[in-house]
Short mmCIF file of C-alpha atoms in Angstrom, two decimals:
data_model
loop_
_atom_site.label_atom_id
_atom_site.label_comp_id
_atom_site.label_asym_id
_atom_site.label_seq_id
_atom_site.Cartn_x
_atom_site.Cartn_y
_atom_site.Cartn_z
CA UNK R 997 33.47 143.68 290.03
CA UNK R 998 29.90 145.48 289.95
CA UNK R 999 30.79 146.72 286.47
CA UNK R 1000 31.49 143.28 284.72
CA UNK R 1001 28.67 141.92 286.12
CA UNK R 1002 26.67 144.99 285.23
CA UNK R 1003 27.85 144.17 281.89
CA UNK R 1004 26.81 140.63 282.03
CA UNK R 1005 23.11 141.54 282.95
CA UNK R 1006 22.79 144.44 280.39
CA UNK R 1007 23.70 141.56 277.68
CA UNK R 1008 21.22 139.32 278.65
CA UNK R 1009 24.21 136.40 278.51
CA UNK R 1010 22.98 133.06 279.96
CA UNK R 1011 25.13 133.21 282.69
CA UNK R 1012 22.80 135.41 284.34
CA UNK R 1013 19.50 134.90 284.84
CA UNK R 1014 16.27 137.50 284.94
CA UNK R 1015 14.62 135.79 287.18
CA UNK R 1016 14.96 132.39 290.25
CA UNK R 1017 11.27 132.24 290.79
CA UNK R 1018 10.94 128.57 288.72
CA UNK R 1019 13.89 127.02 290.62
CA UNK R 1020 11.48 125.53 292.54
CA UNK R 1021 9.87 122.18 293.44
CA UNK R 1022 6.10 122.33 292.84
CA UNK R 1023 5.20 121.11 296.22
CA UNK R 1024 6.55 124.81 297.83
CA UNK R 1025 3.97 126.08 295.80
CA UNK R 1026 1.51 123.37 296.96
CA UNK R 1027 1.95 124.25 300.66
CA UNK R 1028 2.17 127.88 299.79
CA UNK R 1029 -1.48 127.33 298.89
CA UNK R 1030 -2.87 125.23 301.05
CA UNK R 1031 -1.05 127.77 304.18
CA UNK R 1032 -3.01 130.79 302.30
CA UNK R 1033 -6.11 128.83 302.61
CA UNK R 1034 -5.41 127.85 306.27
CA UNK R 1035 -4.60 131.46 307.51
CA UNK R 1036 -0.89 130.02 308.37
CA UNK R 1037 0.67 131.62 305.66
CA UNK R 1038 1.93 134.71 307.64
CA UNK R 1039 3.13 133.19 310.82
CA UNK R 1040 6.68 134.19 311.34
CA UNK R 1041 8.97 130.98 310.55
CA UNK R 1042 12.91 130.16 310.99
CA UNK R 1043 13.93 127.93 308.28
CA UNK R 1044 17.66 126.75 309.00
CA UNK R 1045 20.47 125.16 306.40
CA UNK R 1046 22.38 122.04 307.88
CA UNK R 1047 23.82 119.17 306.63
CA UNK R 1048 24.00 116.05 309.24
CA UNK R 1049 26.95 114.45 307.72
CA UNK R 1050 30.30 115.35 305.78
CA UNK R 1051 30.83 113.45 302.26
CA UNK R 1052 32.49 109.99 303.34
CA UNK R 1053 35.66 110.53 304.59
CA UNK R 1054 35.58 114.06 304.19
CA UNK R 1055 37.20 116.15 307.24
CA UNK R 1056 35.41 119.63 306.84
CA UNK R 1057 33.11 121.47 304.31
CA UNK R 1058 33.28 124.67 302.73
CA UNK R 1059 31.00 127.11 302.49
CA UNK R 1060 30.50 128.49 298.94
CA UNK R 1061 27.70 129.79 296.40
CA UNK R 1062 26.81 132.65 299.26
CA UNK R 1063 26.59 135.27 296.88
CA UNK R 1064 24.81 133.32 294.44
CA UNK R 1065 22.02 133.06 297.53
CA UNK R 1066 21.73 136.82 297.42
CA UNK R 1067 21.20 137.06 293.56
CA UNK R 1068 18.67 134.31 293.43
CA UNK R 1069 16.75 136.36 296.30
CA UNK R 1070 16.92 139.55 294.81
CA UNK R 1071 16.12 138.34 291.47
CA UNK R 1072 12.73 135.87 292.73
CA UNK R 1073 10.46 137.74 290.99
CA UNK R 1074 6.88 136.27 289.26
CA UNK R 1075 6.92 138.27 285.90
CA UNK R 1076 3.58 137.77 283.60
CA UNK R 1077 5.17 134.85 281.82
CA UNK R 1078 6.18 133.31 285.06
CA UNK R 1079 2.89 133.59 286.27
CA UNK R 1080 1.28 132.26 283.02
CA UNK R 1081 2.60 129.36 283.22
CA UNK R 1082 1.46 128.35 286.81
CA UNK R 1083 -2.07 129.37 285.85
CA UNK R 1084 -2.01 127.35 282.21
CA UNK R 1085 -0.77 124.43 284.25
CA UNK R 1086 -2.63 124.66 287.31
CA UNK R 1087 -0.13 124.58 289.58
CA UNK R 1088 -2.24 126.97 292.11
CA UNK R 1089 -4.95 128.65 292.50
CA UNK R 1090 -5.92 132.16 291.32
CA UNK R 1091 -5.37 133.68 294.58
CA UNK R 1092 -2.32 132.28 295.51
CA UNK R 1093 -1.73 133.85 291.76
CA UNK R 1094 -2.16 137.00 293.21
CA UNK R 1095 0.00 136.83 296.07
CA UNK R 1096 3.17 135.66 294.31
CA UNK R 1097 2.74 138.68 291.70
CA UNK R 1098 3.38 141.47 294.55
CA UNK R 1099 6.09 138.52 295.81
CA UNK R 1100 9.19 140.16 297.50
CA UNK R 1101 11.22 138.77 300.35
CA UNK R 1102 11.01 140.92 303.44
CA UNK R 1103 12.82 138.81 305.53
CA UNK R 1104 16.14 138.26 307.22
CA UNK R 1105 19.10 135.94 306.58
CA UNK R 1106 22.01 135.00 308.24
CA UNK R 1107 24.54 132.74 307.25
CA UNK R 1108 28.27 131.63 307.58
CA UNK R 1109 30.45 134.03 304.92
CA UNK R 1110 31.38 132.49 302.21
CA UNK R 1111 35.03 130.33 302.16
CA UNK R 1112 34.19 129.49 305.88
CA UNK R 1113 34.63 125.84 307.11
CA UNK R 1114 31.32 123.83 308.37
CA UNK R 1115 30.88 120.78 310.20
CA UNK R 1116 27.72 118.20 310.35
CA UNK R 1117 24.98 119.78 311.65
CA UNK R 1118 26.67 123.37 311.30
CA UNK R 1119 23.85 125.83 310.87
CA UNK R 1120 25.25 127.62 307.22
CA UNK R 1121 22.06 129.58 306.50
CA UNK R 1122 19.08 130.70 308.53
CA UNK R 1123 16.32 131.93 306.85
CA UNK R 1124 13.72 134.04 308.73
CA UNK R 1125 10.35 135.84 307.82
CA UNK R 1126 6.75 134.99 307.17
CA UNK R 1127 6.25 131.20 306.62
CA UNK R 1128 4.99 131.87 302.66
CA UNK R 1129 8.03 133.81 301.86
CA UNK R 1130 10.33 131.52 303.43
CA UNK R 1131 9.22 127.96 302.35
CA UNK R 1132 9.66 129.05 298.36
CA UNK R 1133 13.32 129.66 298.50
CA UNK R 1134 14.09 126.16 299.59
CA UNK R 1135 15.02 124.97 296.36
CA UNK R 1136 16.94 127.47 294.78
CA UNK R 1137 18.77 127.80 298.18
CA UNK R 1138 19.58 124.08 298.56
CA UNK R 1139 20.62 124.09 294.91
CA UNK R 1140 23.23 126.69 295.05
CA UNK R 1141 24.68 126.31 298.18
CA UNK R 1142 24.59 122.16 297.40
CA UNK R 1143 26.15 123.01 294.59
CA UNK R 1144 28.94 125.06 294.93
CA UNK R 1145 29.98 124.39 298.38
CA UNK R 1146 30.42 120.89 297.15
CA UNK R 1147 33.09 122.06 294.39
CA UNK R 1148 34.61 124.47 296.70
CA UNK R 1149 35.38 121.60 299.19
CA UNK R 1150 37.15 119.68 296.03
CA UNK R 1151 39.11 122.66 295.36
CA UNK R 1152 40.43 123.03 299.29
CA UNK R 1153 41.83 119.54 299.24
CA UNK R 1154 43.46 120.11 295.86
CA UNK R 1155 44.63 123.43 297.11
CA UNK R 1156 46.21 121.74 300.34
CA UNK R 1157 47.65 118.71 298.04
CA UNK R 1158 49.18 121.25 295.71
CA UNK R 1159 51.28 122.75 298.19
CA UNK R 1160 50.91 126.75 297.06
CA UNK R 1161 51.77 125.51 293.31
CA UNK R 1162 49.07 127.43 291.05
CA UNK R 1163 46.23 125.64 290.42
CA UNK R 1164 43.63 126.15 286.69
CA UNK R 1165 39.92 125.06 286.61
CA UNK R 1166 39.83 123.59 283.55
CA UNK R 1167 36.37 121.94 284.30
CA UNK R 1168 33.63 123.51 281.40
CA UNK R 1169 33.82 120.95 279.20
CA UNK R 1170 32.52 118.43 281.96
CA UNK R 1171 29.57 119.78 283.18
CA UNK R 1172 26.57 122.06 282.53
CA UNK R 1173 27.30 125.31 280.94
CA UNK R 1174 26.06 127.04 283.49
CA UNK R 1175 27.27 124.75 286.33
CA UNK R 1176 30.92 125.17 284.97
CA UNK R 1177 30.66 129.30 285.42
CA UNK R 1178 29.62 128.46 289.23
CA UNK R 1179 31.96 125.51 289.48
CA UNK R 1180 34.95 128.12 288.15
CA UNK R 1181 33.52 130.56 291.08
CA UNK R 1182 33.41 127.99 293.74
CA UNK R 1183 37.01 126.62 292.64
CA UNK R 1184 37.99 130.23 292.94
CA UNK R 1185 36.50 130.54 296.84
CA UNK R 1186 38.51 127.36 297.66
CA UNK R 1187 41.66 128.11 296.41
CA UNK R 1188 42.29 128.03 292.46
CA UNK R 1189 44.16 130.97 290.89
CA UNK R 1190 42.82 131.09 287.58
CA UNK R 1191 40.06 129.79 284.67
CA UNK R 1192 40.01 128.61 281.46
CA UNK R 1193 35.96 129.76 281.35
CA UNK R 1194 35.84 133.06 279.85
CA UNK R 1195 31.83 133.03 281.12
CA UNK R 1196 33.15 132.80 284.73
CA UNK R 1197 35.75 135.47 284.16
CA UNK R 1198 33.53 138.05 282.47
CA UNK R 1199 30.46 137.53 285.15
CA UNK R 1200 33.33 137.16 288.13
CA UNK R 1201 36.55 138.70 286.75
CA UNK R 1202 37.76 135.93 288.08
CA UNK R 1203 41.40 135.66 286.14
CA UNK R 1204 41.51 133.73 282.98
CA UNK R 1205 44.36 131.57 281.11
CA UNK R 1206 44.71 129.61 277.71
CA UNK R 1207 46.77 128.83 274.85
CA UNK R 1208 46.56 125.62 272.65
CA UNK R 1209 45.23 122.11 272.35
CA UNK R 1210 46.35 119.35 270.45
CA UNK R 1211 44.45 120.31 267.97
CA UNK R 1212 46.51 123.18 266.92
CA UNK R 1213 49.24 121.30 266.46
CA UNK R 1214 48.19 118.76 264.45
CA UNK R 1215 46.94 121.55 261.57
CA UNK R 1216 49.83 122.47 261.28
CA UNK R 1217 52.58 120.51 259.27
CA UNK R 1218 54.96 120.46 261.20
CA UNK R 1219 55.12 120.45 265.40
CA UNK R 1220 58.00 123.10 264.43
CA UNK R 1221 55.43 125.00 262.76
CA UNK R 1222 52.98 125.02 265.48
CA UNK R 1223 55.08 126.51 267.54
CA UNK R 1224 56.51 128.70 265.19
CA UNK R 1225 52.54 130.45 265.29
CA UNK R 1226 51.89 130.20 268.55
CA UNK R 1227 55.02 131.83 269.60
CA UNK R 1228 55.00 134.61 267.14
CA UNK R 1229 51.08 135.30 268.03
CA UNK R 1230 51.38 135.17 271.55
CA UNK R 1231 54.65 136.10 272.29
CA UNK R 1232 57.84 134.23 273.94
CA UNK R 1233 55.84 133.84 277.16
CA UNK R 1234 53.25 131.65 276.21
CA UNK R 1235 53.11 127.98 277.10
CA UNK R 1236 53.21 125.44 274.66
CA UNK R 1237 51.68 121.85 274.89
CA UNK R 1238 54.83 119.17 274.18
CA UNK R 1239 53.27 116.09 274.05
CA UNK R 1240 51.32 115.62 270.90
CA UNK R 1241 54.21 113.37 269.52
CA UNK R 1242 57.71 112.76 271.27
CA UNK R 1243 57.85 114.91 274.27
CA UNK R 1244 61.94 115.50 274.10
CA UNK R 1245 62.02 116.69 270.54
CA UNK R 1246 59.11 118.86 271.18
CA UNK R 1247 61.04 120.68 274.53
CA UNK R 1248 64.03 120.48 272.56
CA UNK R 1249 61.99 122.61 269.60
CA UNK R 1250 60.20 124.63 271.71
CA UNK R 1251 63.65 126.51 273.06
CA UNK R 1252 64.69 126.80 269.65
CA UNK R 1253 61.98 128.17 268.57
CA UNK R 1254 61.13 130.84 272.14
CA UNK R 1255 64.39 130.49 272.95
CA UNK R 1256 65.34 130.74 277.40
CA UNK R 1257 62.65 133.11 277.48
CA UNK R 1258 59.71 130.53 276.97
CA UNK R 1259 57.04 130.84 279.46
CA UNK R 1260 55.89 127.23 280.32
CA UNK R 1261 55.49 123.25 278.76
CA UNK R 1262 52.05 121.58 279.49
CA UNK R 1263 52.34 117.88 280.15
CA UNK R 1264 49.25 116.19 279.23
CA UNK R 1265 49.84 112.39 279.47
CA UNK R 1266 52.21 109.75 280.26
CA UNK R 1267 53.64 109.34 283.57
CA UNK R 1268 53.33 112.64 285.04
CA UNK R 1269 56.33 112.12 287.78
CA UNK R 1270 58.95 110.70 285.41
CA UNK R 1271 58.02 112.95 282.20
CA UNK R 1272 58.08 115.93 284.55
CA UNK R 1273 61.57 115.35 286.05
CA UNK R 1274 62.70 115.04 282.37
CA UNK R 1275 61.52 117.73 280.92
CA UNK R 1276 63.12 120.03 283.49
CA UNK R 1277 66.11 118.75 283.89
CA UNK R 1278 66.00 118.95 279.89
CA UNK R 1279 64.85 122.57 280.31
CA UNK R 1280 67.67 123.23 282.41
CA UNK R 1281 70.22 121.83 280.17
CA UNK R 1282 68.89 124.11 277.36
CA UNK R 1283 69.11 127.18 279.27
CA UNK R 1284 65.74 127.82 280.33
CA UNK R 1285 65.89 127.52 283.64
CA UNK R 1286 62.75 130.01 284.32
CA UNK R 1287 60.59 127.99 282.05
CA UNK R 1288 57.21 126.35 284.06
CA UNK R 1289 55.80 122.97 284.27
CA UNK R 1290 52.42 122.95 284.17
CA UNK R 1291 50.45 119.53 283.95
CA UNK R 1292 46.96 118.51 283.09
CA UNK R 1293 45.36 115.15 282.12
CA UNK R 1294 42.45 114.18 285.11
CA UNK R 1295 44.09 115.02 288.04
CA UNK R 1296 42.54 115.17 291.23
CA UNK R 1297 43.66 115.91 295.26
CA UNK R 1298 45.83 112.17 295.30
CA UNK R 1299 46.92 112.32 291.57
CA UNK R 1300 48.03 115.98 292.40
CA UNK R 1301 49.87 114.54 296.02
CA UNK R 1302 51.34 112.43 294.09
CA UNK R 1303 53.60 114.79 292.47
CA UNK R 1304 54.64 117.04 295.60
CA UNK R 1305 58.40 115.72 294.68
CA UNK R 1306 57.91 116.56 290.83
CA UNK R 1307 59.26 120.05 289.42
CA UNK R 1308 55.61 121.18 288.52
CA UNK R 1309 55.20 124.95 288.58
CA UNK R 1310 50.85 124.55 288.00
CA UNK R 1311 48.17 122.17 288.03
CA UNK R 1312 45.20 122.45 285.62
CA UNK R 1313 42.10 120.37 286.60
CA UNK R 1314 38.86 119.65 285.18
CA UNK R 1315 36.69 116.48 285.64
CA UNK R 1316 37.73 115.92 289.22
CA UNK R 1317 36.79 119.39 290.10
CA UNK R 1318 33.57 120.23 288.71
CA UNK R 1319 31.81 117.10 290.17
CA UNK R 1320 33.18 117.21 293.61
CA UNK R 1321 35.82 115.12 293.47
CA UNK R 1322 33.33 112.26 293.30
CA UNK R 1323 31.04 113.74 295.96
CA UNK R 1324 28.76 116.77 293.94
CA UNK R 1325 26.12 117.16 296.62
CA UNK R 1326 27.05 118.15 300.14
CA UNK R 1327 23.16 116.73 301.44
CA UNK R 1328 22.61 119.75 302.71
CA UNK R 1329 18.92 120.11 303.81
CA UNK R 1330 16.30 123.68 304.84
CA UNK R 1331 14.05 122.50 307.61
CA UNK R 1332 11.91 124.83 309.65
CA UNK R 1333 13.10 125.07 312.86
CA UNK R 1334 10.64 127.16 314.27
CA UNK R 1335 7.81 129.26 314.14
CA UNK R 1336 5.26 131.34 315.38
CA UNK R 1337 2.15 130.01 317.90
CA UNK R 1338 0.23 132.75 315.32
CA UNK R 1339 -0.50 134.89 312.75
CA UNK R 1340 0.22 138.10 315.20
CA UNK R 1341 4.10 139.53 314.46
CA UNK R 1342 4.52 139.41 318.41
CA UNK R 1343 3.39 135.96 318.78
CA UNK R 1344 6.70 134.12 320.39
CA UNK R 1345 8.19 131.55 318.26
CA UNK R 1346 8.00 127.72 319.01
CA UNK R 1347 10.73 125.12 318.05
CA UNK R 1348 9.80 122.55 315.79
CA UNK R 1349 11.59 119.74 314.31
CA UNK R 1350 11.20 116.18 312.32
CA UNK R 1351 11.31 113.05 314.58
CA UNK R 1352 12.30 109.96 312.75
CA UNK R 1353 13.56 106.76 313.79
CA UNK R 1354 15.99 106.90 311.07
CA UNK R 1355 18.92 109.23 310.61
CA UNK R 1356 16.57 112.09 309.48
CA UNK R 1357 15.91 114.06 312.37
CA UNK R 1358 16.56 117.35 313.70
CA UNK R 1359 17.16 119.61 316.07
CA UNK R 1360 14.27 122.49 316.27
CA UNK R 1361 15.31 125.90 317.54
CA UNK R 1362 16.77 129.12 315.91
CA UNK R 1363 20.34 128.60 316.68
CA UNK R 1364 23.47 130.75 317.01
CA UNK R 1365 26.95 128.77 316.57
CA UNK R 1366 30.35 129.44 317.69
CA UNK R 1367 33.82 127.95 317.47
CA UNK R 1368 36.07 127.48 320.40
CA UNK R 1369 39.51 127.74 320.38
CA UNK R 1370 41.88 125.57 322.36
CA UNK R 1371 45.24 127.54 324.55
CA UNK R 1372 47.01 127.40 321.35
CA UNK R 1373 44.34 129.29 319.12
CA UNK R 1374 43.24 125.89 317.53
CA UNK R 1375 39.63 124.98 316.93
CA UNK R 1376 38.67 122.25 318.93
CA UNK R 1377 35.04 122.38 318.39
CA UNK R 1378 31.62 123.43 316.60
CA UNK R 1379 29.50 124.57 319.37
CA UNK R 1380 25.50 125.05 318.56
CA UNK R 1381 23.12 126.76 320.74
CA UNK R 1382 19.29 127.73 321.67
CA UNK R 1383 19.95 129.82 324.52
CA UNK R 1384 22.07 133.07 325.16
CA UNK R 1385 25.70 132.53 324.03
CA UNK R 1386 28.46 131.89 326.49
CA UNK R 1387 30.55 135.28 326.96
CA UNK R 1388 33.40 133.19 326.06
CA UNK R 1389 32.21 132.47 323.08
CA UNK R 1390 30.91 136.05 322.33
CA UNK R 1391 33.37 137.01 320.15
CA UNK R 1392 34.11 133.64 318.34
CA UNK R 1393 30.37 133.53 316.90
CA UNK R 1394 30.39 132.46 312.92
CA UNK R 1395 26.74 133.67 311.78
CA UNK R 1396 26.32 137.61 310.33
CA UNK R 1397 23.67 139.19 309.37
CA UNK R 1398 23.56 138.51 305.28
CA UNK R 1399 19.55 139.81 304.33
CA UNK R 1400 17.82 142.73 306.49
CA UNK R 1401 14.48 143.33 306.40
CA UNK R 1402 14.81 142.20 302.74
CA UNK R 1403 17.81 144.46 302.05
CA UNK R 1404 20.68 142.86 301.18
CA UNK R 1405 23.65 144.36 303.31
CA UNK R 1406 26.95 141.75 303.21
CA UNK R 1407 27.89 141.67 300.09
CA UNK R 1408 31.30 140.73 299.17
CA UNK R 1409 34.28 140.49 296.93
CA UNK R 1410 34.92 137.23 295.98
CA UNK R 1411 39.12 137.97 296.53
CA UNK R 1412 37.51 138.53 300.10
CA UNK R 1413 35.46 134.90 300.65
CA UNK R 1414 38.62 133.33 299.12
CA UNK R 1415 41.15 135.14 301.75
CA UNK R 1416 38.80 134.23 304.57
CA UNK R 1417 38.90 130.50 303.42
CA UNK R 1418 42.79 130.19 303.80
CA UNK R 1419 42.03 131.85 307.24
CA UNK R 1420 39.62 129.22 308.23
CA UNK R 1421 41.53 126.62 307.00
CA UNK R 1422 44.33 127.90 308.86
CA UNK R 1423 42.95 127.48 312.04
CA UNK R 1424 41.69 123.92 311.97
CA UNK R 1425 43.80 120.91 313.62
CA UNK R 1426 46.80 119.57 310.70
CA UNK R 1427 44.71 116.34 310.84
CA UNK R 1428 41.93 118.63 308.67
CA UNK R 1429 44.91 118.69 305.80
CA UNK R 1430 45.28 114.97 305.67
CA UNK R 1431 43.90 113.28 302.25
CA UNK R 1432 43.15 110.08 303.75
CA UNK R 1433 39.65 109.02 304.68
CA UNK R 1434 38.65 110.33 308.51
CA UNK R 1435 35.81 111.29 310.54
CA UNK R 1436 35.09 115.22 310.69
CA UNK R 1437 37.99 116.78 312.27
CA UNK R 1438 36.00 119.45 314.71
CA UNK R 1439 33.12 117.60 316.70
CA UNK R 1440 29.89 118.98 316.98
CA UNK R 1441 28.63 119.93 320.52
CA UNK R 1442 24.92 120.94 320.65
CA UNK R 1443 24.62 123.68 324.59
#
C-alpha cells in the first residue's frame, strides 16, 4: 500500500494533491486574523465533528474518508504560491502572512476508525490544539469526511441488499474525477469488492475489473466477431456483455465461441429478474454451468433487493453510489466545543456551545463516547459523556487517539477499516439491515 501511493505522489497524478491549505472557506482565515490581532489565537480549543441527524430514513452512518483526514493534515502546508495568492487578493494581513508560512499542526485528534457505525450527535472527530491551528481545518475536514462517509453509507445498504453477492463501483463516469477515486475508496470501506477506476486502484490498490462496452461490439461486424476478439485477447475467462442486440443469440454465441469455460454475461437492460433467470437456465442448458451473472444498468440498494431471488453472481453500480444513494452530504458539522479561559497552556478549558431556538444547537464539552451492549452482545445504545466514563463502559469506548502532538500514529490499511465495518455492522440490532425508511436504530443518550 505505501508503495503505490508512493508512486502516485512521485508522479505528480491529480489524484494526489501537494498541498490542502486552499480547501478552505475564507472566513477561517478571517477569524484566524482577527484572533491574532485579539491575542486569542493561542488559547487551547476542542473543536468536535457531529452530525445531529441521519439522512431521512437512514438507520446508521458510516464512518469513512479517515485516512483522507490524515493526508489533508499532513499535507496543509502554505508554499510561496499559496501564500501569493492570499497577499495579491487580500485575503489577510501581512502578519497573519507570516504565521501561516511556519503553519504546522501540533495538535491532537481523535476520532472513530474508519468503517465504524455513528449515530446523530455521535462525536466522529475531535480536533484539539491551539484555537488558530484548529479553526483552519474545518473545511477540508467537513469536506472529506461529508464526503465519503456519505458514499460509504450507500455502499453498506447495497452491501446488506446484495446478500454477500460481489458488488463493482462503477461510479467515475458520474461524478468529479477526483470525487470518483474517493467515492471508489469509500465504496471499498463499506463493502464493495472491486473498481472499474484504475485512479482509485493505483492510489489505493484497491482491486480493479473491466472488459467491454457496447461500443466494442458494435465495431465490429458481427456480435460473433466481437466476441471472437475479446475472447481470444482476454482469454476464456473474461465476461462478455450479451445485450447489445438479442440477448439469447448472444449467450447462445458466447458458449460457442468460450465454450463451458466462459467466465461471466453482463446484463445491462431489460427486466433484470426475468432476463436473468433466462440466461442461466440457458447457460445451464449449454453446459456452462460455472458461468456468472453479473448485472449493471442504475441499480441501487431496492433495485439490487429486488433481485435476491435472481441467479446473479455480481452487481456493478455507478450513479446510485457515487451520490449517496440520493443523500451525498451526511450534514456533518465542526463546532468548538471548548476552550481555554487563556492564552496560558495550563489555563483549564471551558465548554462552549451555540444556543439557537432552532434545531442548530449543541452540546459544549470535550466528550468521550461509548456503546453499550445489551445481555446478548447487541448494541442498544450511543452513550456520550463530559465526565469520567462509567467502568462499565471502559472497555466499550469508540474514540482512539488518530493525531499526537502533530504526529500521525493510526494509520491503517484500508482491508483493515473495511473488516472493522462488517464488525460494526454486525453488532447492531437486524432492524439496522432493513431498507425501509426508520428512525436511527441505536438512540443517543447524552451522561
Amino acid at each position: 500500500m505505501a508503495d503505490v501511493m508512493g508512486n502516485a505522489r512521485d508522479l505528480g497524478l491529480p489524484v494526489d494533491v501537494p498541498s490542502t491549505a486552499l480547501f478552505t472557506d475564507q472566513y477561517e482565515f478571517t477569524m484566524l486574523q482577527a484572533a491574532l490581532r485579539s491575542g486569542t489565537a493561542d488559547r487551547r480549543s476542542v473543536f468536535e465533528v457531529f452530525t445531529r441527524r441521519l439522512p431521512d430514513g437512514r438507520r446508521y452512518g458510516v464512518v469513512a474518508g479517515t485516512g483522507r483526514v490524515l493526508d489533508a493534515v499532513e499535507n496543509f502546508r502554505f508554499d510561496p504560491d499559496v501564500l501569493g495568492f492570499l497577499r495579491e487578493q487580500s485575503i489577510v494581513d501581512e502578519p497573519t502572512l507570516q504565521w501561516l508560512a511556519s503553519y504546522r499542526f501540533s495538535g491532537d485528534i481523535w476520532g472513530y476508525p474508519e468503517g465504524e457505525v455513528y449515530f446523530p450527535g455521535s462525536p466522529i472527530m475531535r480536533v484539539e490544539g491551539s484555537f488558530a491551528e484548529c479553526v483552519l481545518l474545518e473545511t477540508v475536514i467537513l469536506s472529506i469526511l461529508n464526503h465519503d462517509s456519505a458514499i460509504a453509507a450507500a455502499a453498506s445498504r447495497i452491501s446488506t441488499a446484495a446478500g454477500g453477492r460481489r458488488l463493482i463501483e462503477m461510479g467515475a463516469r458520474r461524478t468529479h474525477e477526483l470525487a470518483a477515486v474517493a467515492s471508489s475508496r469509500a465504496a471499498y470501506v463499506g463493502g464493495f469488492n472491486s473498481t472499474s477506476d484504475l485512479a482509485a486502484g493505483f492510489r489505493y490498490a484497491i482491486p480493479t475489473v473491466g472488459t467491454s462496452a457496447h461500443a466494442f461490439t458494435l465495431l465490429h461486424d458481427s456480435e460473433r466477431d466481437a466476441f471472437r476478439a475479446q475472447v481470444d485477447s482476454l482469454g476464456r475467462g473474461t465476461t462478455l456483455l450479451v445485450d447489445t442486440y438479442d440477448v439469447a443469440e448472444a449467450v447462445r454465441t458466447a458458449v460457442e465461441i468460450a465454450g463451458p469455460e466462459l467466465g461471466a454475461v453482463r446484463i445491462d437492460s431489460g427486466d433484470l429478474l426475468l432476463v436473468a433467470h433466462r440466461v442461466r437456465q440457458q447457460l445451464d442448458e449449454l453446459g456452462a454451468t460455472n458461468t456468472k451473472i453479473v448485472v449493471t444498468s442504475d441499480l441501487d440498494e431496492y433495485a439490487i433487493a429486488s433481485l435476491a431471488a435472481a441467479p446473479v453472481d455480481a452487481y456493478g453500480v455507478g450513479t446510485q453510489l457515487v451520490t449517496g444513494s440520493g443523500h451525498p452530504t451526511c450534514s456533518m458539522v465542526y463546532k468548538l466545543v471548548a476552550r481555554a479561559e487563556s492564552g496560558d497552556p495550563k489555563a483549564p478549558l471551558v465548554p462552549v456551545a451555540k444556543k439557537s431556538l432552532g434545531a442548530k444547537s449543541s452540546v459544549g464539552g470535550r466528550k468521550w463516547a461509548a456503546r453499550r451492549l445489551d445481555a446478548d452482545g447487541v448494541a442498544e445504545a450511543e452513550v456520550i459523556g463530559l465526565s469520567s466514563v462509567p467502568a462499565e463502559l471502559a472497555d466499550r469506548q469508540l474514540l482512539v487517539e488518530l493525531v499526537k502532538g502533530g504526529e500521525i500514529v493510526a494509520r491503517e490499511s484500508l482491508d483493515a477499516a473495511r473488516e472493522r465495518h462488517v464488525m460494526a455492522r454486525a453488532g447492531l440490532p437486524l432492524s439496522a439491515m432493513q431498507l425501509s425508511k426508520g428512525e436511527p436504530v441505536l438512540p443517543t443518550e447524552y451522561v
